[in-house]
Short mmCIF file of C-alpha atoms in Angstrom, two decimals:
data_model
loop_
_atom_site.label_atom_id
_atom_site.label_comp_id
_atom_site.label_asym_id
_atom_site.label_seq_id
_atom_site.Cartn_x
_atom_site.Cartn_y
_atom_site.Cartn_z
CA MET A 1 124.48 94.21 51.26
CA THR A 2 125.79 98.28 51.12
CA PHE A 3 124.75 98.06 47.54
CA ILE A 4 120.88 97.33 48.38
CA ALA A 5 120.93 100.08 51.64
CA SER A 6 122.45 102.80 49.43
CA VAL A 7 119.79 102.19 47.07
CA ILE A 8 117.30 102.43 49.44
CA PHE A 9 118.78 104.78 50.64
CA ILE A 10 118.59 107.20 47.64
CA ILE A 11 114.48 105.91 46.19
CA THR A 12 113.75 107.25 50.08
CA LEU A 13 115.71 110.69 49.99
CA ILE A 14 114.07 110.45 45.79
CA MET A 15 110.75 110.13 46.78
CA MET A 16 111.00 112.62 49.97
CA SER A 17 112.14 115.63 47.85
CA MET A 18 108.88 115.18 45.37
CA ALA A 19 106.81 114.61 47.97
CA SER A 20 108.12 117.88 49.33
CA ILE A 21 107.84 119.91 45.91
CA ILE A 22 104.50 118.27 44.98
CA SER A 23 102.69 119.57 48.25
CA LYS A 24 104.41 123.19 48.23
CA LYS A 25 101.63 125.13 48.79
CA SER A 26 102.13 128.70 46.04
CA PHE A 27 100.56 131.23 47.97
CA MET A 28 98.18 131.39 51.24
CA ASP A 29 94.57 133.52 50.68
CA ARG A 30 92.30 134.89 54.01
CA GLU A 31 89.50 133.42 52.61
CA LYS A 32 90.97 129.92 52.24
CA SER A 33 92.22 129.72 55.56
CA SER A 34 89.18 131.23 56.64
CA PRO A 35 86.21 128.57 58.72
CA PHE A 36 84.25 127.47 55.84
CA GLU A 37 80.14 128.01 56.72
CA CYS A 38 78.47 126.78 53.52
CA GLY A 39 79.86 129.88 52.08
CA PHE A 40 78.83 132.33 53.70
CA ASP A 41 80.52 134.76 56.34
CA PRO A 42 80.81 133.49 59.80
CA LYS A 43 78.85 134.53 62.47
CA SER A 44 80.76 133.84 65.17
CA SER A 45 84.44 132.77 66.26
CA ALA A 46 85.14 129.87 65.30
CA ARG A 47 87.91 129.10 67.84
CA MET A 48 85.05 129.07 71.50
CA PRO A 49 87.04 128.89 73.84
CA PHE A 50 85.79 125.84 76.01
CA SER A 51 86.23 125.19 80.05
CA ILE A 52 89.20 124.06 81.02
CA GLN A 53 87.90 122.46 83.83
CA PHE A 54 86.29 120.27 81.23
CA PHE A 55 89.56 119.17 79.87
CA LEU A 56 91.21 118.60 83.36
CA ILE A 57 87.28 116.18 84.25
CA ALA A 58 88.49 114.72 80.80
CA ILE A 59 91.89 114.03 80.99
CA ILE A 60 91.18 111.90 84.47
CA PHE A 61 88.75 110.66 83.05
CA LEU A 62 91.63 108.82 80.25
CA ILE A 63 94.21 108.41 83.01
CA PHE A 64 92.16 106.73 84.80
CA ASP A 65 90.27 104.47 82.69
CA VAL A 66 93.98 103.77 80.82
CA GLU A 67 94.78 102.24 84.30
CA ILE A 68 91.52 100.65 84.19
CA THR A 69 92.16 98.65 81.64
CA LEU A 70 95.78 98.08 83.04
CA LEU A 71 93.84 96.10 85.95
CA ILE A 72 92.59 93.47 83.04
CA PRO A 73 95.25 90.89 82.90
CA LEU A 74 95.63 90.92 86.70
CA ILE A 75 92.65 88.92 86.64
CA LEU A 76 93.33 87.13 83.80
CA THR A 77 96.64 86.23 85.27
CA LEU A 78 95.45 85.13 88.62
CA LYS A 79 95.26 81.23 87.87
CA ILE A 80 98.79 80.90 87.12
CA SER A 81 100.03 83.58 89.56
CA ASN A 82 101.56 83.71 93.19
CA MET A 83 98.45 84.67 95.20
CA MET A 84 100.40 86.42 98.00
CA ASN A 85 102.16 88.64 94.66
CA TYR A 86 98.85 88.58 92.84
CA PHE A 87 97.26 90.40 95.77
CA LEU A 88 100.49 92.13 96.76
CA ILE A 89 100.53 93.77 93.79
CA ALA A 90 96.85 94.30 93.14
CA THR A 91 96.05 95.68 96.45
CA PHE A 92 99.56 97.89 95.49
CA PHE A 93 98.66 99.00 92.16
CA ILE A 94 94.31 100.14 93.33
CA PHE A 95 96.31 101.77 96.36
CA ILE A 96 97.93 103.82 93.59
CA LEU A 97 94.83 104.17 91.75
CA LEU A 98 92.77 105.55 94.68
CA ALA A 99 96.10 108.26 95.67
CA GLY A 100 95.66 109.51 92.63
CA LEU A 101 91.81 109.78 93.29
CA TYR A 102 92.91 111.55 96.47
CA HIS A 103 95.21 113.84 95.14
CA GLU A 104 93.05 115.29 92.79
CA TRP A 105 89.92 115.47 94.31
CA LYS A 106 91.67 117.44 97.42
CA GLN A 107 93.34 119.99 94.37
CA GLY A 108 89.32 120.42 93.45
CA ALA A 109 89.56 119.01 89.82
CA LEU A 110 86.62 117.19 90.04
CA GLU A 111 84.50 120.52 91.92
CA TRP A 112 83.00 121.33 88.75
CA ALA A 113 80.68 124.23 89.75
CA LYS A 114 82.50 126.85 92.43
#
């Protein structure tokens, strides 16, 4: 058993070292690292800043979207669970969602124009 493990370990080391040797780049060229626009020089910066407010709204949307997907199994387990426990867990979960929404609202993260 240890022989097989050592053979696998040696093969893994050989593959990792070969991948490291093959993937090395010989030089960094300014033209190759610049953004590509059909062979022309870029007219403006390729790294344009975007609104941090848009980023915060997107993150809040993702968080609440994931939390909503956590509610779906509650609906599926309605038939096989105790009603008192089910409503207690569902109410607590929705209360946490509403508390998070209220907190974001009071912090001003949902106000688009200031």
